[in-house]
PDB file of C-alpha atoms in Angstrom:
ATOM      1  CA  MET N  13      85.407  26.913   8.997  1.00  0.00           C
ATOM      2  CA  SER N  14      82.564  25.050   7.420  1.00  0.00           C
ATOM      3  CA  THR N  15      79.222  24.456   8.733  1.00  0.00           C
ATOM      4  CA  SER N  16      76.953  21.717   8.021  1.00  0.00           C
ATOM      5  CA  THR N  17      73.160  21.748   8.344  1.00  0.00           C
ATOM      6  CA  ALA N  18      71.393  18.451   9.635  1.00  0.00           C
ATOM      7  CA  PRO N  19      68.828  17.385   7.201  1.00  0.00           C
ATOM      8  CA  ALA N  20      65.366  18.298   8.143  1.00  0.00           C
ATOM      9  CA  GLU N  21      63.309  15.275   9.572  1.00  0.00           C
ATOM     10  CA  THR N  22      60.516  14.070   7.647  1.00  0.00           C
ATOM     11  CA  ASP N  23      57.586  12.194   8.907  1.00  0.00           C
ATOM     12  CA  ALA N  24      56.527   8.979   6.816  1.00  0.00           C
ATOM     13  CA  PRO N  25      53.530   9.640   5.015  1.00  0.00           C
ATOM     14  CA  ASP N  26      50.341   8.303   6.654  1.00  0.00           C
ATOM     15  CA  GLU N  27      49.160   6.419   3.524  1.00  0.00           C
ATOM     16  CA  PRO N  28      51.847   3.390   3.725  1.00  0.00           C
ATOM     17  CA  LYS N  29      50.815   3.197   7.464  1.00  0.00           C
ATOM     18  CA  LYS N  30      47.389   2.592   6.679  1.00  0.00           C
ATOM     19  CA  GLY N  31      48.259   0.607   3.553  1.00  0.00           C
ATOM     20  CA  GLY N  32      50.447  -1.561   5.638  1.00  0.00           C
ATOM     21  CA  ALA N  33      47.616  -2.082   8.334  1.00  0.00           C
ATOM     22  CA  LEU N  34      45.362  -3.188   5.577  1.00  0.00           C
ATOM     23  CA  VAL N  35      48.119  -5.598   4.220  1.00  0.00           C
ATOM     24  CA  ALA N  36      48.679  -6.940   7.301  1.00  0.00           C
ATOM     25  CA  ALA N  37      45.036  -7.450   8.190  1.00  0.00           C
ATOM     26  CA  TRP N  38      44.620  -9.319   4.898  1.00  0.00           C
ATOM     27  CA  LYS N  39      47.633 -11.539   5.733  1.00  0.00           C
ATOM     28  CA  ARG N  40      46.031 -12.251   8.958  1.00  0.00           C
ATOM     29  CA  ALA N  41      42.666 -13.247   7.000  1.00  0.00           C
ATOM     30  CA  ARG N  42      44.543 -15.335   4.804  1.00  0.00           C
ATOM     31  CA  ASN N  43      46.646 -17.166   7.342  1.00  0.00           C
ATOM     32  CA  ALA N  44      43.954 -17.862   9.763  1.00  0.00           C
ATOM     33  CA  HIS N  45      43.027 -21.174  10.562  1.00  0.00           C
ATOM     34  CA  PRO N  46      39.922 -22.479   8.605  1.00  0.00           C
ATOM     35  CA  VAL N  47      37.955 -22.954  11.668  1.00  0.00           C
ATOM     36  CA  GLN N  48      38.571 -19.509  12.747  1.00  0.00           C
ATOM     37  CA  VAL N  49      37.146 -18.534   8.913  1.00  0.00           C
ATOM     38  CA  LEU N  50      34.130 -20.744   9.585  1.00  0.00           C
ATOM     39  CA  ARG N  51      33.547 -18.912  12.923  1.00  0.00           C
ATOM     40  CA  TRP N  52      33.791 -15.267  11.022  1.00  0.00           C
ATOM     41  CA  LEU N  53      31.530 -16.845   8.446  1.00  0.00           C
ATOM     42  CA  ARG N  54      29.092 -17.870  10.931  1.00  0.00           C
ATOM     43  CA  VAL N  55      28.696 -14.307  12.685  1.00  0.00           C
ATOM     44  CA  GLY N  56      28.724 -12.825   9.278  1.00  0.00           C
ATOM     45  CA  MET N  57      25.432 -14.824   8.423  1.00  0.00           C
ATOM     46  CA  LEU N  58      23.980 -14.039  11.616  1.00  0.00           C
ATOM     47  CA  ALA N  59      24.790 -10.414  11.143  1.00  0.00           C
ATOM     48  CA  MET N  60      22.731 -10.566   7.801  1.00  0.00           C
ATOM     49  CA  VAL N  61      19.855 -12.163   9.593  1.00  0.00           C
ATOM     50  CA  CYS N  62      19.552  -9.495  11.841  1.00  0.00           C
ATOM     51  CA  ALA N  63      20.145  -6.637   9.248  1.00  0.00           C
ATOM     52  CA  THR N  64      17.153  -8.569   7.489  1.00  0.00           C
ATOM     53  CA  ALA N  65      15.117  -8.133  10.533  1.00  0.00           C
ATOM     54  CA  VAL N  66      15.943  -4.127  10.964  1.00  0.00           C
ATOM     55  CA  VAL N  67      15.105  -3.723   7.301  1.00  0.00           C
ATOM     56  CA  TYR N  68      11.639  -5.270   7.778  1.00  0.00           C
ATOM     57  CA  LEU N  69      10.961  -3.478  10.968  1.00  0.00           C
ATOM     58  CA  VAL N  70      12.147  -0.033   9.441  1.00  0.00           C
ATOM     59  CA  LEU N  71       9.668  -0.821   6.332  1.00  0.00           C
ATOM     60  CA  ALA N  72       7.019  -1.768   8.703  1.00  0.00           C
ATOM     61  CA  THR N  73       7.119   1.326  10.527  1.00  0.00           C
ATOM     62  CA  THR N  74       8.848   4.250   8.574  1.00  0.00           C
ATOM     63  CA  GLY N  75       7.384   2.815   5.566  1.00  0.00           C
ATOM     64  CA  ALA N  76       4.078   2.684   6.622  1.00  0.00           C
ATOM     65  CA  ARG N  77       4.196   6.257   7.949  1.00  0.00           C
ATOM     66  CA  GLU N  78       5.419   7.498   4.603  1.00  0.00           C
ATOM     67  CA  ILE N  79       2.464   5.580   2.913  1.00  0.00           C
ATOM     68  CA  THR N  80       0.163   7.300   5.128  1.00  0.00           C
ATOM     69  CA  THR N  81       1.457  10.706   4.179  1.00  0.00           C
ATOM     70  CA  ALA N  82       0.701   9.747   0.620  1.00  0.00           C
ATOM     71  CA  ARG N  83      -2.453   8.810   1.338  1.00  0.00           C
ATOM     72  CA  ARG N  84      -3.098  11.996   2.679  1.00  0.00           C
ATOM     73  CA  VAL N  85      -2.089  13.844  -0.306  1.00  0.00           C
ATOM     74  CA  ASP N  86      -4.232  11.343  -2.500  1.00  0.00           C
ATOM     75  CA  SER N  87      -7.436  12.304  -0.559  1.00  0.00           C
ATOM     76  CA  ALA N  88      -6.315  16.165  -0.944  1.00  0.00           C
ATOM     77  CA  ILE N  89      -6.299  15.604  -4.821  1.00  0.00           C
ATOM     78  CA  GLN N  90      -9.558  13.882  -4.613  1.00  0.00           C
ATOM     79  CA  ASP N  91     -11.169  16.816  -2.777  1.00  0.00           C
ATOM     80  CA  ILE N  92      -9.737  19.128  -5.213  1.00  0.00           C
ATOM     81  CA  ASP N  93     -11.292  17.141  -8.016  1.00  0.00           C
ATOM     82  CA  ASP N  94     -14.750  17.302  -6.093  1.00  0.00           C
ATOM     83  CA  ALA N  95     -14.094  21.372  -5.793  1.00  0.00           C
ATOM     84  CA  ARG N  96     -13.824  21.452  -9.725  1.00  0.00           C
ATOM     85  CA  ASP N  97     -17.222  19.482  -9.777  1.00  0.00           C
ATOM     86  CA  ALA N  98     -18.511  21.868  -7.827  1.00  0.00           C
ATOM     87  CA  ALA N  99     -17.357  24.747  -9.655  1.00  0.00           C
ATOM     88  CA  THR N 100     -19.202  22.931 -12.605  1.00  0.00           C
ATOM     89  CA  ALA N 101     -22.360  22.819 -10.667  1.00  0.00           C
ATOM     90  CA  ALA N 102     -21.744  26.435  -9.802  1.00  0.00           C
ATOM     91  CA  ASP N 103     -21.554  27.515 -13.189  1.00  0.00           C
ATOM     92  CA  ARG N 104     -24.719  25.326 -14.052  1.00  0.00           C
ATOM     93  CA  ALA N 105     -26.550  27.049 -11.231  1.00  0.00           C
ATOM     94  CA  LEU N 106     -25.453  30.596 -12.665  1.00  0.00           C
ATOM     95  CA  GLN N 107     -26.876  29.314 -16.340  1.00  0.00           C
ATOM     96  CA  GLN N 108     -30.334  28.360 -14.585  1.00  0.00           C
ATOM     97  CA  ALA N 109     -30.687  31.589 -12.955  1.00  0.00           C
ATOM     98  CA  ALA N 110     -29.867  33.641 -16.036  1.00  0.00           C
ATOM     99  CA  ASP N 111     -32.737  31.762 -17.942  1.00  0.00           C
ATOM    100  CA  THR N 112     -35.324  32.756 -15.732  1.00  0.00           C
ATOM    101  CA  GLY N 113     -34.675  36.382 -16.783  1.00  0.00           C
ATOM    102  CA  GLN N 114     -35.040  37.272 -12.946  1.00  0.00           C
ATOM    103  CA  VAL N 115     -31.439  37.146 -11.966  1.00  0.00           C
ATOM    104  CA  GLN N 116     -31.351  40.807 -11.070  1.00  0.00           C
ATOM    105  CA  LEU N 117     -34.354  40.304  -8.576  1.00  0.00           C
ATOM    106  CA  THR N 118     -33.849  36.427  -7.413  1.00  0.00           C
ATOM    107  CA  GLY N 119     -30.192  36.608  -7.504  1.00  0.00           C
ATOM    108  CA  THR N 120     -27.749  33.562  -8.260  1.00  0.00           C
ATOM    109  CA  GLY N 121     -30.079  31.165  -6.180  1.00  0.00           C
ATOM    110  CA  ALA N 122     -29.156  28.760  -3.507  1.00  0.00           C
ATOM    111  CA  ASP N 123     -27.651  26.121  -5.729  1.00  0.00           C
ATOM    112  CA  PHE N 124     -25.124  28.670  -6.615  1.00  0.00           C
ATOM    113  CA  ALA N 125     -24.478  29.513  -3.048  1.00  0.00           C
ATOM    114  CA  ASN N 126     -24.318  25.951  -1.924  1.00  0.00           C
ATOM    115  CA  ALA N 127     -21.728  24.793  -4.775  1.00  0.00           C
ATOM    116  CA  THR N 128     -19.495  27.836  -3.948  1.00  0.00           C
ATOM    117  CA  ALA N 129     -19.535  27.136  -0.278  1.00  0.00           C
ATOM    118  CA  ARG N 130     -18.607  23.388  -1.104  1.00  0.00           C
ATOM    119  CA  ILE N 131     -15.749  24.656  -2.835  1.00  0.00           C
ATOM    120  CA  GLY N 132     -14.142  26.578   0.160  1.00  0.00           C
ATOM    121  CA  THR N 133     -14.854  23.831   2.342  1.00  0.00           C
ATOM    122  CA  LEU N 134     -12.925  21.389  -0.137  1.00  0.00           C
ATOM    123  CA  LEU N 135     -10.102  23.906  -0.532  1.00  0.00           C
ATOM    124  CA  THR N 136      -9.535  24.003   3.190  1.00  0.00           C
ATOM    125  CA  ALA N 137      -9.636  20.340   3.569  1.00  0.00           C
ATOM    126  CA  ALA N 138      -7.163  19.533   0.533  1.00  0.00           C
ATOM    127  CA  ALA N 139      -4.527  22.082   1.883  1.00  0.00           C
ATOM    128  CA  GLN N 140      -3.904  20.061   4.951  1.00  0.00           C
ATOM    129  CA  GLY N 141      -2.398  17.494   2.248  1.00  0.00           C
ATOM    130  CA  ASN N 142      -0.041  19.808   0.533  1.00  0.00           C
ATOM    131  CA  ALA N 143       2.678  17.766  -1.308  1.00  0.00           C
ATOM    132  CA  ALA N 144       3.950  20.591  -3.256  1.00  0.00           C
ATOM    133  CA  GLY N 145       5.653  23.000  -0.604  1.00  0.00           C
ATOM    134  CA  ALA N 146       5.593  26.871  -0.912  1.00  0.00           C
ATOM    135  CA  ALA N 147       4.558  26.457  -4.690  1.00  0.00           C
ATOM    136  CA  GLY N 148       1.244  24.519  -3.443  1.00  0.00           C
ATOM    137  CA  ARG N 149       0.651  26.807  -0.724  1.00  0.00           C
ATOM    138  CA  SER N 150       0.923  29.745  -3.052  1.00  0.00           C
ATOM    139  CA  GLN N 151      -1.526  28.067  -5.489  1.00  0.00           C
ATOM    140  CA  PHE N 152      -4.029  27.244  -2.857  1.00  0.00           C
ATOM    141  CA  GLN N 153      -3.937  30.868  -1.911  1.00  0.00           C
ATOM    142  CA  PHE N 154      -4.489  31.612  -5.582  1.00  0.00           C
ATOM    143  CA  VAL N 155      -7.323  29.498  -5.808  1.00  0.00           C
ATOM    144  CA  GLN N 156      -8.919  31.036  -2.785  1.00  0.00           C
ATOM    145  CA  GLY N 157      -8.453  34.682  -4.313  1.00  0.00           C
ATOM    146  CA  GLN N 158     -10.295  33.312  -7.447  1.00  0.00           C
ATOM    147  CA  LEU N 159     -13.142  31.830  -5.445  1.00  0.00           C
ATOM    148  CA  THR N 160     -13.790  35.169  -3.827  1.00  0.00           C
ATOM    149  CA  GLY N 161     -13.419  36.962  -6.717  1.00  0.00           C
ATOM    150  CA  CYS N 162     -16.310  34.584  -8.333  1.00  0.00           C
ATOM    151  CA  LEU N 163     -18.368  35.433  -5.114  1.00  0.00           C
ATOM    152  CA  LEU N 164     -17.918  39.089  -5.928  1.00  0.00           C
ATOM    153  CA  ALA N 165     -18.883  38.867  -9.350  1.00  0.00           C
ATOM    154  CA  ALA N 166     -21.931  36.917  -8.441  1.00  0.00           C
ATOM    155  CA  ALA N 167     -22.857  39.569  -5.975  1.00  0.00           C
ATOM    156  CA  ALA N 168     -22.590  42.086  -8.443  1.00  0.00           C
ATOM    157  CA  VAL N 169     -25.182  40.432 -10.496  1.00  0.00           C
ATOM    158  CA  HIS N 170     -27.821  40.868  -8.033  1.00  0.00           C
ATOM    159  CA  ASP N 171     -26.808  44.133  -6.384  1.00  0.00           C
ATOM    160  CA  ASN N 172     -25.610  46.316  -9.390  1.00  0.00           C
ATOM    161  CA  GLY N 173     -27.834  44.362 -12.205  1.00  0.00           C
ATOM    162  CA  ASP N 174     -24.613  43.235 -13.805  1.00  0.00           C
ATOM    163  CA  ASP N 175     -24.828  40.743 -16.584  1.00  0.00           C
ATOM    164  CA  VAL N 176     -24.231  36.982 -15.218  1.00  0.00           C
ATOM    165  CA  GLY N 177     -21.486  36.485 -17.946  1.00  0.00           C
ATOM    166  CA  ALA N 178     -18.676  37.952 -15.923  1.00  0.00           C
ATOM    167  CA  ALA N 179     -19.548  35.770 -12.865  1.00  0.00           C
ATOM    168  CA  ARG N 180     -19.460  32.671 -15.445  1.00  0.00           C
ATOM    169  CA  ALA N 181     -16.108  33.780 -16.818  1.00  0.00           C
ATOM    170  CA  ALA N 182     -14.770  33.907 -13.394  1.00  0.00           C
ATOM    171  CA  LEU N 183     -15.807  30.068 -13.462  1.00  0.00           C
ATOM    172  CA  THR N 184     -14.920  28.654 -16.796  1.00  0.00           C
ATOM    173  CA  ALA N 185     -12.612  31.328 -18.531  1.00  0.00           C
ATOM    174  CA  ALA N 186     -10.320  28.988 -20.482  1.00  0.00           C
ATOM    175  CA  PRO N 187      -6.287  29.856 -19.895  1.00  0.00           C
ATOM    176  CA  LEU N 188      -4.094  31.232 -22.463  1.00  0.00           C
ATOM    177  CA  ARG N 189      -1.779  29.101 -24.589  1.00  0.00           C
ATOM    178  CA  ASP N 190       1.946  29.619 -24.949  1.00  0.00           C
ATOM    179  CA  PRO N 191       2.346  30.703 -28.445  1.00  0.00           C
ATOM    180  CA  GLU N 192       5.288  28.363 -29.221  1.00  0.00           C
ATOM    181  CA  THR N 193       4.456  25.286 -27.136  1.00  0.00           C
ATOM    182  CA  LYS N 194       0.781  25.768 -27.388  1.00  0.00           C
ATOM    183  CA  ARG N 195       0.389  24.735 -23.798  1.00  0.00           C
ATOM    184  CA  PRO N 196      -2.020  26.230 -21.170  1.00  0.00           C
ATOM    185  CA  VAL N 197      -0.400  28.916 -18.986  1.00  0.00           C
ATOM    186  CA  PRO N 198      -0.890  28.347 -15.583  1.00  0.00           C
ATOM    187  CA  GLY N 199      -2.904  30.967 -13.378  1.00  0.00           C
ATOM    188  CA  THR N 200      -4.229  32.849 -16.650  1.00  0.00           C
ATOM    189  CA  GLY N 201      -7.855  31.019 -16.777  1.00  0.00           C
ATOM    190  CA  GLY N 202     -10.982  30.959 -14.447  1.00  0.00           C
ATOM    191  CA  LEU N 203     -11.480  28.873 -11.200  1.00  0.00           C
ATOM    192  CA  GLN N 204     -11.960  25.642 -12.697  1.00  0.00           C
ATOM    193  CA  ALA N 205      -8.665  25.848 -14.818  1.00  0.00           C
ATOM    194  CA  SER N 206      -6.939  26.844 -11.512  1.00  0.00           C
ATOM    195  CA  LEU N 207      -8.211  23.855  -9.857  1.00  0.00           C
ATOM    196  CA  GLU N 208      -6.772  21.743 -12.627  1.00  0.00           C
ATOM    197  CA  ASP N 209      -3.658  23.403 -12.147  1.00  0.00           C
ATOM    198  CA  LEU N 210      -3.608  22.692  -8.440  1.00  0.00           C
ATOM    199  CA  ARG N 211      -4.484  19.183  -9.070  1.00  0.00           C
ATOM    200  CA  ASP N 212      -1.641  18.670 -11.483  1.00  0.00           C
ATOM    201  CA  LEU N 213       0.750  20.459  -9.202  1.00  0.00           C
ATOM    202  CA  GLN N 214      -0.230  17.899  -6.008  1.00  0.00           C
ATOM    203  CA  ARG N 215      -0.189  14.777  -8.460  1.00  0.00           C
ATOM    204  CA  SER N 216       3.682  15.740  -9.009  1.00  0.00           C
ATOM    205  CA  GLY N 217       4.114  16.034  -5.385  1.00  0.00           C
ATOM    206  CA  LEU N 218       2.669  12.828  -4.679  1.00  0.00           C
ATOM    207  CA  ALA N 219       4.528  11.230  -7.441  1.00  0.00           C
ATOM    208  CA  ARG N 220       7.729  12.973  -5.657  1.00  0.00           C
ATOM    209  CA  GLN N 221       6.650  11.400  -2.432  1.00  0.00           C
ATOM    210  CA  LYS N 222       6.485   7.839  -3.926  1.00  0.00           C
ATOM    211  CA  ASP N 223       9.946   7.905  -5.246  1.00  0.00           C
ATOM    212  CA  GLU N 224      11.644   9.376  -2.161  1.00  0.00           C
ATOM    213  CA  GLY N 225      12.853   7.807   1.288  1.00  0.00           C
ATOM    214  CA  TRP N 226      11.936   4.308   2.058  1.00  0.00           C
ATOM    215  CA  LEU N 227       9.099   4.365  -0.673  1.00  0.00           C
ATOM    216  CA  ASP N 228      12.104   4.658  -3.367  1.00  0.00           C
ATOM    217  CA  PRO N 229      11.926   1.473  -5.662  1.00  0.00           C
ATOM    218  CA  VAL N 230      15.751   1.325  -5.874  1.00  0.00           C
ATOM    219  CA  GLN N 231      16.396   2.097  -2.357  1.00  0.00           C
ATOM    220  CA  LEU N 232      13.696  -0.177  -1.128  1.00  0.00           C
ATOM    221  CA  TRP N 233      14.870  -3.598  -3.234  1.00  0.00           C
ATOM    222  CA  SER N 234      18.646  -2.858  -2.586  1.00  0.00           C
ATOM    223  CA  LEU N 235      18.092  -3.061   0.956  1.00  0.00           C
ATOM    224  CA  ALA N 236      16.190  -6.169   0.830  1.00  0.00           C
ATOM    225  CA  VAL N 237      18.601  -7.657  -1.771  1.00  0.00           C
ATOM    226  CA  ALA N 238      21.896  -6.541  -0.390  1.00  0.00           C
ATOM    227  CA  PRO N 239      21.962  -8.658   2.615  1.00  0.00           C
ATOM    228  CA  LEU N 240      20.972 -11.921   0.448  1.00  0.00           C
ATOM    229  CA  LEU N 241      23.680 -11.091  -1.776  1.00  0.00           C
ATOM    230  CA  ALA N 242      25.952 -11.353   1.006  1.00  0.00           C
ATOM    231  CA  MET N 243      24.631 -14.377   2.534  1.00  0.00           C
ATOM    232  CA  LEU N 244      25.092 -15.790  -1.247  1.00  0.00           C
ATOM    233  CA  GLY N 245      28.682 -14.965  -1.028  1.00  0.00           C
ATOM    234  CA  MET N 246      29.267 -16.063   2.278  1.00  0.00           C
ATOM    235  CA  THR N 247      27.481 -19.771   1.667  1.00  0.00           C
ATOM    236  CA  LEU N 248      29.893 -20.110  -1.467  1.00  0.00           C
ATOM    237  CA  VAL N 249      33.024 -19.105   0.447  1.00  0.00           C
ATOM    238  CA  THR N 250      31.984 -21.787   3.464  1.00  0.00           C
ATOM    239  CA  ALA N 251      31.328 -24.410   0.763  1.00  0.00           C
ATOM    240  CA  ARG N 252      34.514 -24.010  -0.603  1.00  0.00           C
ATOM    241  CA  ILE N 253      36.712 -24.138   2.901  1.00  0.00           C
ATOM    242  CA  LEU N 254      34.473 -27.275   3.866  1.00  0.00           C
ATOM    243  CA  ALA N 255      35.297 -28.892   0.675  1.00  0.00           C
ATOM    244  CA  ARG N 256      38.907 -27.842   0.702  1.00  0.00           C
ATOM    245  CA  HIS N 257      39.931 -28.688   4.190  1.00  0.00           C
ATOM    246  CA  PHE N 258      37.277 -30.789   5.605  1.00  0.00           C
ATOM    247  CA  HIS N 259      36.145 -32.796   2.663  1.00  0.00           C
ATOM    248  CA  ARG N 260      32.560 -32.078   3.508  1.00  0.00           C
ATOM    249  CA  THR N 261      29.749 -30.380   2.150  1.00  0.00           C
ATOM    250  CA  THR N 262      27.544 -27.611   3.622  1.00  0.00           C
ATOM    251  CA  GLY N 263      24.599 -29.918   4.007  1.00  0.00           C
ATOM    252  CA  PRO N 264      21.138 -28.392   3.765  1.00  0.00           C
ATOM    253  CA  LEU N 265      20.925 -26.160   6.909  1.00  0.00           C
ATOM    254  CA  LEU N 266      22.984 -23.679   5.502  1.00  0.00           C
ATOM    255  CA  PRO N 267      21.120 -23.094   2.031  1.00  0.00           C
ATOM    256  CA  LEU N 268      17.713 -23.125   4.088  1.00  0.00           C
ATOM    257  CA  THR N 269      19.108 -20.368   6.065  1.00  0.00           C
ATOM    258  CA  GLY N 270      19.700 -18.171   3.041  1.00  0.00           C
ATOM    259  CA  ALA N 271      16.174 -19.268   1.853  1.00  0.00           C
ATOM    260  CA  VAL N 272      14.070 -18.233   4.831  1.00  0.00           C
ATOM    261  CA  THR N 273      16.191 -14.876   5.372  1.00  0.00           C
ATOM    262  CA  CYS N 274      15.569 -14.403   1.396  1.00  0.00           C
ATOM    263  CA  ALA N 275      11.787 -15.047   1.821  1.00  0.00           C
ATOM    264  CA  VAL N 276      11.492 -12.458   4.865  1.00  0.00           C
ATOM    265  CA  GLY N 277      13.381  -9.829   2.779  1.00  0.00           C
ATOM    266  CA  LEU N 278      11.698 -10.112  -0.356  1.00  0.00           C
ATOM    267  CA  ALA N 279       8.543 -10.419   1.230  1.00  0.00           C
ATOM    268  CA  ALA N 280       8.932  -6.960   3.107  1.00  0.00           C
ATOM    269  CA  ALA N 281       9.972  -5.390   0.096  1.00  0.00           C
ATOM    270  CA  ALA N 282       6.890  -6.860  -2.165  1.00  0.00           C
ATOM    271  CA  LEU N 283       4.659  -5.730   0.808  1.00  0.00           C
ATOM    272  CA  THR N 284       5.694  -2.315   1.053  1.00  0.00           C
ATOM    273  CA  ALA N 285       5.460  -1.826  -2.870  1.00  0.00           C
ATOM    274  CA  TRP N 286       2.191  -3.254  -2.884  1.00  0.00           C
ATOM    275  CA  ASP N 287       0.859  -0.927   0.165  1.00  0.00           C
ATOM    276  CA  GLU N 288       2.312   1.806  -1.854  1.00  0.00           C
ATOM    277  CA  SER N 289       0.759   1.051  -5.185  1.00  0.00           C
ATOM    278  CA  ARG N 290      -2.658   0.961  -3.346  1.00  0.00           C
ATOM    279  CA  LEU N 291      -2.079   3.430  -0.709  1.00  0.00           C
ATOM    280  CA  ALA N 292      -3.258   1.184   1.898  1.00  0.00           C
ATOM    281  CA  ALA N 293      -4.974   2.498   4.864  1.00  0.00           C
ATOM    282  CA  GLU N 294      -3.685  -0.471   6.696  1.00  0.00           C
ATOM    283  CA  PRO N 295      -0.286  -1.334   5.336  1.00  0.00           C
ATOM    284  CA  ALA N 296       0.065  -5.303   5.409  1.00  0.00           C
ATOM    285  CA  ALA N 297       3.591  -5.226   6.173  1.00  0.00           C
ATOM    286  CA  GLY N 298       3.150  -3.503   9.522  1.00  0.00           C
ATOM    287  CA  THR N 299       0.183  -5.857  10.717  1.00  0.00           C
ATOM    288  CA  PRO N 300       0.846  -7.660  14.121  1.00  0.00           C
ATOM    289  CA  TRP N 301       0.692 -11.200  12.299  1.00  0.00           C
ATOM    290  CA  ALA N 302       2.767 -10.147   9.473  1.00  0.00           C
ATOM    291  CA  MET N 303       5.578  -9.066  11.935  1.00  0.00           C
ATOM    292  CA  THR N 304       5.267 -11.933  14.253  1.00  0.00           C
ATOM    293  CA  ALA N 305       5.834 -14.288  11.233  1.00  0.00           C
ATOM    294  CA  ALA N 306       8.452 -12.501   9.960  1.00  0.00           C
ATOM    295  CA  LEU N 307      10.407 -12.435  13.437  1.00  0.00           C
ATOM    296  CA  LEU N 308       9.828 -15.701  13.936  1.00  0.00           C
ATOM    297  CA  ALA N 309      11.135 -16.861  10.566  1.00  0.00           C
ATOM    298  CA  LEU N 310      14.329 -15.061  11.050  1.00  0.00           C
ATOM    299  CA  ALA N 311      14.753 -16.523  14.449  1.00  0.00           C
ATOM    300  CA  VAL N 312      14.371 -19.895  12.940  1.00  0.00           C
ATOM    301  CA  ALA N 313      16.888 -18.815  10.420  1.00  0.00           C
ATOM    302  CA  GLY N 314      19.378 -17.814  13.102  1.00  0.00           C
ATOM    303  CA  LEU N 315      18.920 -21.084  14.711  1.00  0.00           C
ATOM    304  CA  LEU N 316      19.615 -23.015  11.507  1.00  0.00           C
ATOM    305  CA  ASN N 317      22.829 -21.105  10.930  1.00  0.00           C
ATOM    306  CA  HIS N 318      23.904 -22.178  14.180  1.00  0.00           C
ATOM    307  CA  LEU N 319      23.278 -25.567  13.486  1.00  0.00           C
ATOM    308  CA  ALA N 320      25.020 -25.529  10.224  1.00  0.00           C
ATOM    309  CA  TYR N 321      28.191 -24.435  11.227  1.00  0.00           C
ATOM    310  CA  ARG N 322      28.024 -26.378  14.603  1.00  0.00           C
ATOM    311  CA  PRO N 323      29.504 -29.946  13.570  1.00  0.00           C
ATOM    312  CA  ARG N 324      32.814 -28.564  12.051  1.00  0.00           C
ATOM    313  CA  LEU N 325      33.284 -25.860  14.933  1.00  0.00           C
ATOM    314  CA  ALA N 326      32.821 -28.533  17.339  1.00  0.00           C
ATOM    315  CA  GLU N 327      35.644 -30.435  16.330  1.00  0.00           C
ATOM    316  CA  TYR N 328      38.178 -27.729  17.338  1.00  0.00           C
ATOM    317  CA  ARG N 329      38.315 -25.860  20.814  1.00  0.00           C
ATOM    318  CA  PHE N 330      40.512 -22.937  20.777  1.00  0.00           C
ATOM    319  CA  PRO N 331      41.387 -21.621  24.187  1.00  0.00           C
ATOM    320  CA  ARG N 332      39.914 -18.450  25.154  1.00  0.00           C
ATOM    321  CA  PRO N 333      42.956 -15.339  25.084  1.00  0.00           C
TER     322      PRO N 333
END
């Protein structure tokens, strides 16, 4: 008695199904009536006009917010530079107090107290614009600790009769240098050197901010140019269909649609790049007059797009399904 086993049923792989759907869609597109293709192209051109409007609005809002953040970091860097100048003034005040020969009696003087108080105020303000994350916060704390050390050294001059040189060294000591690279080692110098390290750290953070998000030049110009390239391609396809099937030219309206949209898209990118370069307090791309002009221009582009396709599409009326 022989037994037979039925072959196991196997499901057809999904890849051919997916590929078949794509092939079928491609065949439908190729076999579509030229007027139907023109309808698709008209919708595609209008979609690119709308995409340009979205890009402009995003750049005018989100881009402006990122510029404001970068501006706050730039202000923090300026505060750090001012704090370094105040440290120089504090060292000069110590030298003047030492030159009197009465520093043990008179102390470090009012100029030193004012300069160190200014350093503390500027550091507190600069910390609000920290762009270096945890490393930046750690460096701010380190500098604040060095400032406290300077104040303690200055107090010891008056209270214990210590030499003023220790207090000046806490302000102006040069950092150690790497024996191989000969570069300064961060965190090994006085207050002035640490302030320079903090400034360089914030500058690096600001540079990173300018190359991220909507301020990234590659992303900025790619978003501005992509709809324009798509419109150029659709304009060329439209011209080919009109010449081959209708023996007509595109006329001036369709290129004018692309030109107006192109002008708005490039203006959005250019204004944002200009606002970023100068860290504008009021970005030009987000001003009411600029946004109104851009949106009106894009509305005109949408109307021109409709009028450009209308003569050929009006010749054929397909019943609605």
